Short mmCIF file of C-alpha atoms and ligand atoms in Angstrom, two decimals:
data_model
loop_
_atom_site.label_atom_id
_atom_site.label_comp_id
_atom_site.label_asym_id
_atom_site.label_seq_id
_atom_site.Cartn_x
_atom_site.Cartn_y
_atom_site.Cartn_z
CA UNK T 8 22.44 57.32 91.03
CA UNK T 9 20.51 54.89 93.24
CA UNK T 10 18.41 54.06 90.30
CA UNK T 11 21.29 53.30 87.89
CA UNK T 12 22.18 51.03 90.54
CA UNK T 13 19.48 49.11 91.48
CA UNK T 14 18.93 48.78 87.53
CA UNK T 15 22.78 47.72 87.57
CA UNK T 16 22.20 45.09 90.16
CA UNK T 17 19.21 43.83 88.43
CA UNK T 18 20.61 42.95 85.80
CA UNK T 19 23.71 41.08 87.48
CA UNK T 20 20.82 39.15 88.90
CA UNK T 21 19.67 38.11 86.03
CA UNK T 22 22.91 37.01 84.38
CA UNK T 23 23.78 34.78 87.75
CA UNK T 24 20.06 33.37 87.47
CA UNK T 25 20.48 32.69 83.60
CA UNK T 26 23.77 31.26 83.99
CA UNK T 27 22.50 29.12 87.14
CA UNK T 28 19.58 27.96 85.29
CA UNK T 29 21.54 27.36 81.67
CA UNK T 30 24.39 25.13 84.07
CA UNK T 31 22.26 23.52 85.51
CA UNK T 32 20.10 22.21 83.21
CA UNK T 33 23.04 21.19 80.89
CA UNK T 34 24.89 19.45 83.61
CA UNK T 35 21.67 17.52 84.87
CA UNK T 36 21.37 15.91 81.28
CA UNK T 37 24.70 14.72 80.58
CA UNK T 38 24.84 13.32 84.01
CA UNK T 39 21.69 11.34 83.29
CA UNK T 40 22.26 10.78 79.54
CA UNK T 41 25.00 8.21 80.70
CA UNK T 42 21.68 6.05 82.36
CA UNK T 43 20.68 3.25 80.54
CA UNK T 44 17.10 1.50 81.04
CA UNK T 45 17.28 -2.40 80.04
CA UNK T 46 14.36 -3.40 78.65
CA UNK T 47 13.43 -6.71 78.16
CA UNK T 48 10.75 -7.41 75.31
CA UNK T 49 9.63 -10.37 73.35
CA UNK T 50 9.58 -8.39 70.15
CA UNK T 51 7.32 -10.85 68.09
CA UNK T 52 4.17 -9.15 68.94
CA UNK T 53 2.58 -6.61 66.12
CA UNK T 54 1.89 -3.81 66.78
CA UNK T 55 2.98 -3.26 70.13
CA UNK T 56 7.11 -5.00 69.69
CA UNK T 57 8.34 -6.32 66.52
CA UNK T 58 11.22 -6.01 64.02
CA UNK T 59 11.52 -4.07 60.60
CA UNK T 60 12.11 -6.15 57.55
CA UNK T 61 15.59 -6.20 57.79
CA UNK T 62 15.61 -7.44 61.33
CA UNK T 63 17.51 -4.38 63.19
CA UNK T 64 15.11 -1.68 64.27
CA UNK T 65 12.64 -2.33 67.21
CA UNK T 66 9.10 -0.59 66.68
CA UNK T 67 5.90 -0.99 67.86
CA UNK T 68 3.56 0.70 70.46
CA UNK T 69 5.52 -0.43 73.58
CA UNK T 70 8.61 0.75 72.29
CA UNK T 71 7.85 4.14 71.62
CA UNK T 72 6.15 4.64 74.20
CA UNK T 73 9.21 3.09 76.78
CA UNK T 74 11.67 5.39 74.77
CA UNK T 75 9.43 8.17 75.62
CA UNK T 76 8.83 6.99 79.35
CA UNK T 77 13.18 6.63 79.05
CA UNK T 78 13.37 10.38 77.53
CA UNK T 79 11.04 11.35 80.15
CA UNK T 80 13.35 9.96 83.07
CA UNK T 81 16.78 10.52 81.41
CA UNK T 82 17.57 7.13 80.78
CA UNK T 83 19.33 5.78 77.15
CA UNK T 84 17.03 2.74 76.66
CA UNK T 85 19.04 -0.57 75.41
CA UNK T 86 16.27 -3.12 74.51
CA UNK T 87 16.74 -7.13 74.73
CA UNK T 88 14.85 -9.61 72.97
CA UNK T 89 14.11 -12.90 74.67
CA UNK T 90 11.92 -15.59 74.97
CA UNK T 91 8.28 -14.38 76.44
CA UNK T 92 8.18 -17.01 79.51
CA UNK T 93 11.77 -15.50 79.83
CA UNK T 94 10.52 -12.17 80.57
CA UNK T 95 9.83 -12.40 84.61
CA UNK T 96 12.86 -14.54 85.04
CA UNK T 97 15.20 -11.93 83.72
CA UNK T 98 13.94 -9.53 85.94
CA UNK T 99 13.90 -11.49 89.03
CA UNK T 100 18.02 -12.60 88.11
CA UNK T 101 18.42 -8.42 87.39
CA UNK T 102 19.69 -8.92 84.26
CA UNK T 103 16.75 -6.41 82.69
CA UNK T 104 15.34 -3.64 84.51
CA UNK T 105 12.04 -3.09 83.22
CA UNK T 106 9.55 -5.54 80.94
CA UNK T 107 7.49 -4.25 78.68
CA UNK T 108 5.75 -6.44 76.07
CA UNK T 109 2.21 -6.52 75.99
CA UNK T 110 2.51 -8.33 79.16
CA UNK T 111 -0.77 -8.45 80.97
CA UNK T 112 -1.21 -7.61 84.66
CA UNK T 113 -2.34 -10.47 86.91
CA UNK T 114 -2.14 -12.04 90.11
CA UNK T 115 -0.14 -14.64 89.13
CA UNK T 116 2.93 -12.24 88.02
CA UNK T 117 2.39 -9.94 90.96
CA UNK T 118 3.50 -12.24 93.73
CA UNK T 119 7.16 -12.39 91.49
CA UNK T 120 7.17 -8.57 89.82
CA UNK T 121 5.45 -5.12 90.55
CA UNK T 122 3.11 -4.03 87.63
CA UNK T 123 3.38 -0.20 86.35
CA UNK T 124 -0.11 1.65 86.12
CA UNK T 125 -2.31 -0.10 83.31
CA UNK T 126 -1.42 1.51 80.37
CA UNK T 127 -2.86 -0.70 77.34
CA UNK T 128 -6.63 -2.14 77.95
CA UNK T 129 -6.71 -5.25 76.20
CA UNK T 130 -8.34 -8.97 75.64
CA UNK T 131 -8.11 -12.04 74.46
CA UNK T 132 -10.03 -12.84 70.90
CA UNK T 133 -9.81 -15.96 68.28
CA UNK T 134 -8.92 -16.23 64.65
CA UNK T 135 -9.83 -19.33 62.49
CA UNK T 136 -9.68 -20.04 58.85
CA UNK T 137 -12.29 -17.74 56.93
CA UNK T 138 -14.17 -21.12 56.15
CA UNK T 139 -14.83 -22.46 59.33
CA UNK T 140 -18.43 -22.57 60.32
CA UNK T 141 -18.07 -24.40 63.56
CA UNK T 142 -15.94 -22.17 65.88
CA UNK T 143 -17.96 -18.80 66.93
CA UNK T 144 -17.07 -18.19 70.41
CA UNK T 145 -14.62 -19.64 72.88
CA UNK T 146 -17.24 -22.35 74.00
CA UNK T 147 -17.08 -23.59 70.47
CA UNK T 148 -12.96 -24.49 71.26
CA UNK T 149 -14.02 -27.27 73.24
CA UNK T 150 -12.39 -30.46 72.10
CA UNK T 151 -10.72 -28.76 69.25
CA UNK T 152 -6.83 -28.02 68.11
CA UNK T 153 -5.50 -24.38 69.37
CA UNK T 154 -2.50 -22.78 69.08
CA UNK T 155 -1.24 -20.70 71.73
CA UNK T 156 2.14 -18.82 72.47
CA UNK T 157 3.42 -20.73 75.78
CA UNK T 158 3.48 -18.30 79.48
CA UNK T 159 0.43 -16.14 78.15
CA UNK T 160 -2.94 -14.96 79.10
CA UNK T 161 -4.23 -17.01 75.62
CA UNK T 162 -2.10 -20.86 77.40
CA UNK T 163 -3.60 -20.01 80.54
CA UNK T 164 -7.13 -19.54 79.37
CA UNK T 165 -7.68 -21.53 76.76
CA UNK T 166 -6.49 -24.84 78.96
CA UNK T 167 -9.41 -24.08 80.95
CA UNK T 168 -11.28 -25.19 78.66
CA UNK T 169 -12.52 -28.82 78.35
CA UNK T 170 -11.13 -31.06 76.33
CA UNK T 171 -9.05 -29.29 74.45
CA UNK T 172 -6.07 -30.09 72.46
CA UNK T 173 -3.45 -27.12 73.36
CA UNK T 174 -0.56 -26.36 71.56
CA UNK T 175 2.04 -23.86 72.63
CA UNK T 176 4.53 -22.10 70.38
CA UNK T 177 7.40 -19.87 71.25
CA UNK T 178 5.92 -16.74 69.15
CA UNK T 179 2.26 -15.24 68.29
CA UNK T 180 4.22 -15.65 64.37
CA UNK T 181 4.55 -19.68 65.33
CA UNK T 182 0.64 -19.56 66.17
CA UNK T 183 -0.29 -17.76 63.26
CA UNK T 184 1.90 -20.46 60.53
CA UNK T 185 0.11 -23.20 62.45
CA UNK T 186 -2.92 -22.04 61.64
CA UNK T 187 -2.58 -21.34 57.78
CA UNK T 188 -0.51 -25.32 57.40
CA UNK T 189 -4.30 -26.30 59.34
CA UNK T 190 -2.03 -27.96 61.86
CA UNK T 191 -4.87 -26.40 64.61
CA UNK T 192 -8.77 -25.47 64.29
CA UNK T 193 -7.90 -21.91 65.80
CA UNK T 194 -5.43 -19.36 67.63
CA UNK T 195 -6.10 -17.62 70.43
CA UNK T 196 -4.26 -14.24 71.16
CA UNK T 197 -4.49 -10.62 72.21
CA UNK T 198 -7.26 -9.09 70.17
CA UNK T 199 -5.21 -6.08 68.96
CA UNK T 200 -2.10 -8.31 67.80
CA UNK T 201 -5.26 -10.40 65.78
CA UNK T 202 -6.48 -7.82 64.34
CA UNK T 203 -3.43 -6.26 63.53
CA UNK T 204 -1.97 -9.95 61.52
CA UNK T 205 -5.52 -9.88 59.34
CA UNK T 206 -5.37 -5.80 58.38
CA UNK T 207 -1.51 -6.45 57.66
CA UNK T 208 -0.31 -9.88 56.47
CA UNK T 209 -2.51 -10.04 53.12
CA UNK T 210 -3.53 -12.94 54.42
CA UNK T 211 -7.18 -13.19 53.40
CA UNK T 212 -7.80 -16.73 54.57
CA UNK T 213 -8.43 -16.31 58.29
CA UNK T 214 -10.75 -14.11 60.17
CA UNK T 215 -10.85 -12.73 63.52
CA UNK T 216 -13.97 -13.61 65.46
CA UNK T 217 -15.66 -10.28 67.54
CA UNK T 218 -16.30 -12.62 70.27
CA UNK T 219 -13.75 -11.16 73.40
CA UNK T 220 -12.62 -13.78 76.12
CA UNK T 221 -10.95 -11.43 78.82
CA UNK T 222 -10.70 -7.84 79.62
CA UNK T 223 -6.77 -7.04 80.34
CA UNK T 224 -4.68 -4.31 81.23
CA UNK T 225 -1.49 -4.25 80.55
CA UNK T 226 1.39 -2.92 82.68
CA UNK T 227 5.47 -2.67 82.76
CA UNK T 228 6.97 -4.97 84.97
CA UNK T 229 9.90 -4.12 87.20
CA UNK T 230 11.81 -6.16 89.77
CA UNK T 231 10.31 -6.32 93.43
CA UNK T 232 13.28 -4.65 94.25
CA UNK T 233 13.44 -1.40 92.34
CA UNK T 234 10.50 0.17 93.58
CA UNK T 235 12.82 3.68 93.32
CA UNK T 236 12.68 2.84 89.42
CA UNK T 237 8.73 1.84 89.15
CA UNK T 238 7.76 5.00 90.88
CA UNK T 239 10.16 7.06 88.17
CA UNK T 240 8.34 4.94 85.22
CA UNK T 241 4.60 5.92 86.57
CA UNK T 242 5.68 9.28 87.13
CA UNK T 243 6.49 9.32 83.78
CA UNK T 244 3.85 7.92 82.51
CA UNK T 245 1.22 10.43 83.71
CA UNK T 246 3.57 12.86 82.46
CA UNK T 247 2.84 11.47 79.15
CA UNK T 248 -0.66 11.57 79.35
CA UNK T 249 -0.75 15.21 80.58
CA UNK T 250 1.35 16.58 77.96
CA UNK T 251 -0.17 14.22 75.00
CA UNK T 252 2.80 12.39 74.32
CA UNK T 253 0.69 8.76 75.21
CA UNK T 254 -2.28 10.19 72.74
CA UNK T 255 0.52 10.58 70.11
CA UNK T 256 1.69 7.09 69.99
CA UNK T 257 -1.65 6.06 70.29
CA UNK T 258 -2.74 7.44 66.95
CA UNK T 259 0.06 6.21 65.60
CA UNK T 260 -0.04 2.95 65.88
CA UNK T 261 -3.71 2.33 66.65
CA UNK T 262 -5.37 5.23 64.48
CA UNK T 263 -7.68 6.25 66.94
CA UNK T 264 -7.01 8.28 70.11
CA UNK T 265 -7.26 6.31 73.22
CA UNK T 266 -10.18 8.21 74.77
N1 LIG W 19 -1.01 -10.20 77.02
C1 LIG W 19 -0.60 -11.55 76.99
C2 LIG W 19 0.08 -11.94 78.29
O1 LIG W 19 0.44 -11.12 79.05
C3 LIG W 19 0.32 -11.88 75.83
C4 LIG W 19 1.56 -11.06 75.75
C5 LIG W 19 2.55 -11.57 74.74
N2 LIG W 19 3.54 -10.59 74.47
C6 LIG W 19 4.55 -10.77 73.62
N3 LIG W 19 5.37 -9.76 73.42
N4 LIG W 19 4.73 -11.88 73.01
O2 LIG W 19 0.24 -13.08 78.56
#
């Protein structure tokens, strides 16, 4: 008799814990499926934010990977393009909540926005026209024509240099057309987004020079005053990297794993 009951209660137990756990769960995600992440991006930047052909679908590196940091943290993520120097601004007005766009962590941008942990290492590197003999590393830029796209790494480095003649576009695309039309010597960019134009545009009459100006790192940017939400993103980030969700994307879009 006492057995029959103890097995009796046991399973009671059970069903209440099931049912507990079941609720729970289900409640917890509809809750936070109603959460939406704004993202702002400047989705001109292969491989890590651009368009499909027809103009609709965001892809790249970035945005997989903030769609899985959104999964991660039960957030519906709504993605905005703008304008790349437009990126910080938007934050700092709240009209995004998080950045993510290649953007590269540096002093300058932390005194307006907090950075997430690195997540991309990065650099800057320079394409010219496959028959240029006179441009083979950055010193070489001095006193030439380079096309840059304006609030970047690439505007702020290469005007260090002396003499040169700097010219900023809106878009890493703008750079690239300048370049081909020979309306500037060079382009200086982010070495993957190079390398990725070359192995994908067909076009066969540039080249990428192995020459690396920086080493970067780059981060996702969140308003100064959501630290709540930048603590939820690097949370979810390392989840990513434990469970090989990061390494996934990784291969996907670079072909290599990231170790
Ligand atoms: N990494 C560079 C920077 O932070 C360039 C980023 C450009 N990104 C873009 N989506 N256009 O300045």
């Amino acid at each position: 008799m006492a057995k029959k009951l103890l097995v009796l209660c046991m399973a009671a137990l059970m069903a209440v814990a099931a049912l507990v756990a079941g609720c729970g769960g289900d409640q917890q995600k509809a809750a936070e499926g109603e959460k939406v992440l704004k993202v702002g991006v400047n989705a001109d930047f292969a491989p890590f934010e651009f368009q499909d052909e027809n103009g609709k679908e965001y892809q790249g590196f970035d945005m997989d990977l903030i769609r899985a940091v959104g999964e991660e943290m039960g957030y519906k993520v709504e993605i905005n393009n703008l304008n790349f120097d437009g990126l910080i601004p938007a934050l700092e007005a709240g009209n995004i909540d998080v950045c993510i766009s290649g953007m590269t962590i540096n002093e300058e941008r932390k005194q307006k926005v907090n950075f997430s942990d690195p997540y991309y290492k990065s650099g800057l590197s320079i394409i010219v026209a496959k028959d240029n003999d006179y441009i083979k590393k950055f010193e070489d830029l001095q006193g030439k024509k380079v096309a840059v796209q304006i609030g970047t790494t690439s505007a702020a480095e290469v005007k260090k240099i002396k003499d040169v003649d700097v010219k900023e576009f809106n878009s890493s695309a703008d750079t690239f057309m300048e370049l081909r039309a020979k309306g500037v010597d060079a382009v200086v960019n982010d070495r993957p987004v190079n390398d990725y134009y070359i192995m994908k545009s067909g076009e066969t009459n540039v080249k990428a020079l192995p020459d690396l100006l920086t080493s970067e790192d780059y981060g996702i940017a969140v308003s100064k005053k959501n630290e709540e939400l930048l603590k939820e993103i690097n949370t979810a980030l390392k989840k990513l990297h434990e469970n090989g969700k990061y390494d996934e994307i990784f291969t996907k879009w670079f072909g290599t794993t990231s170790k």
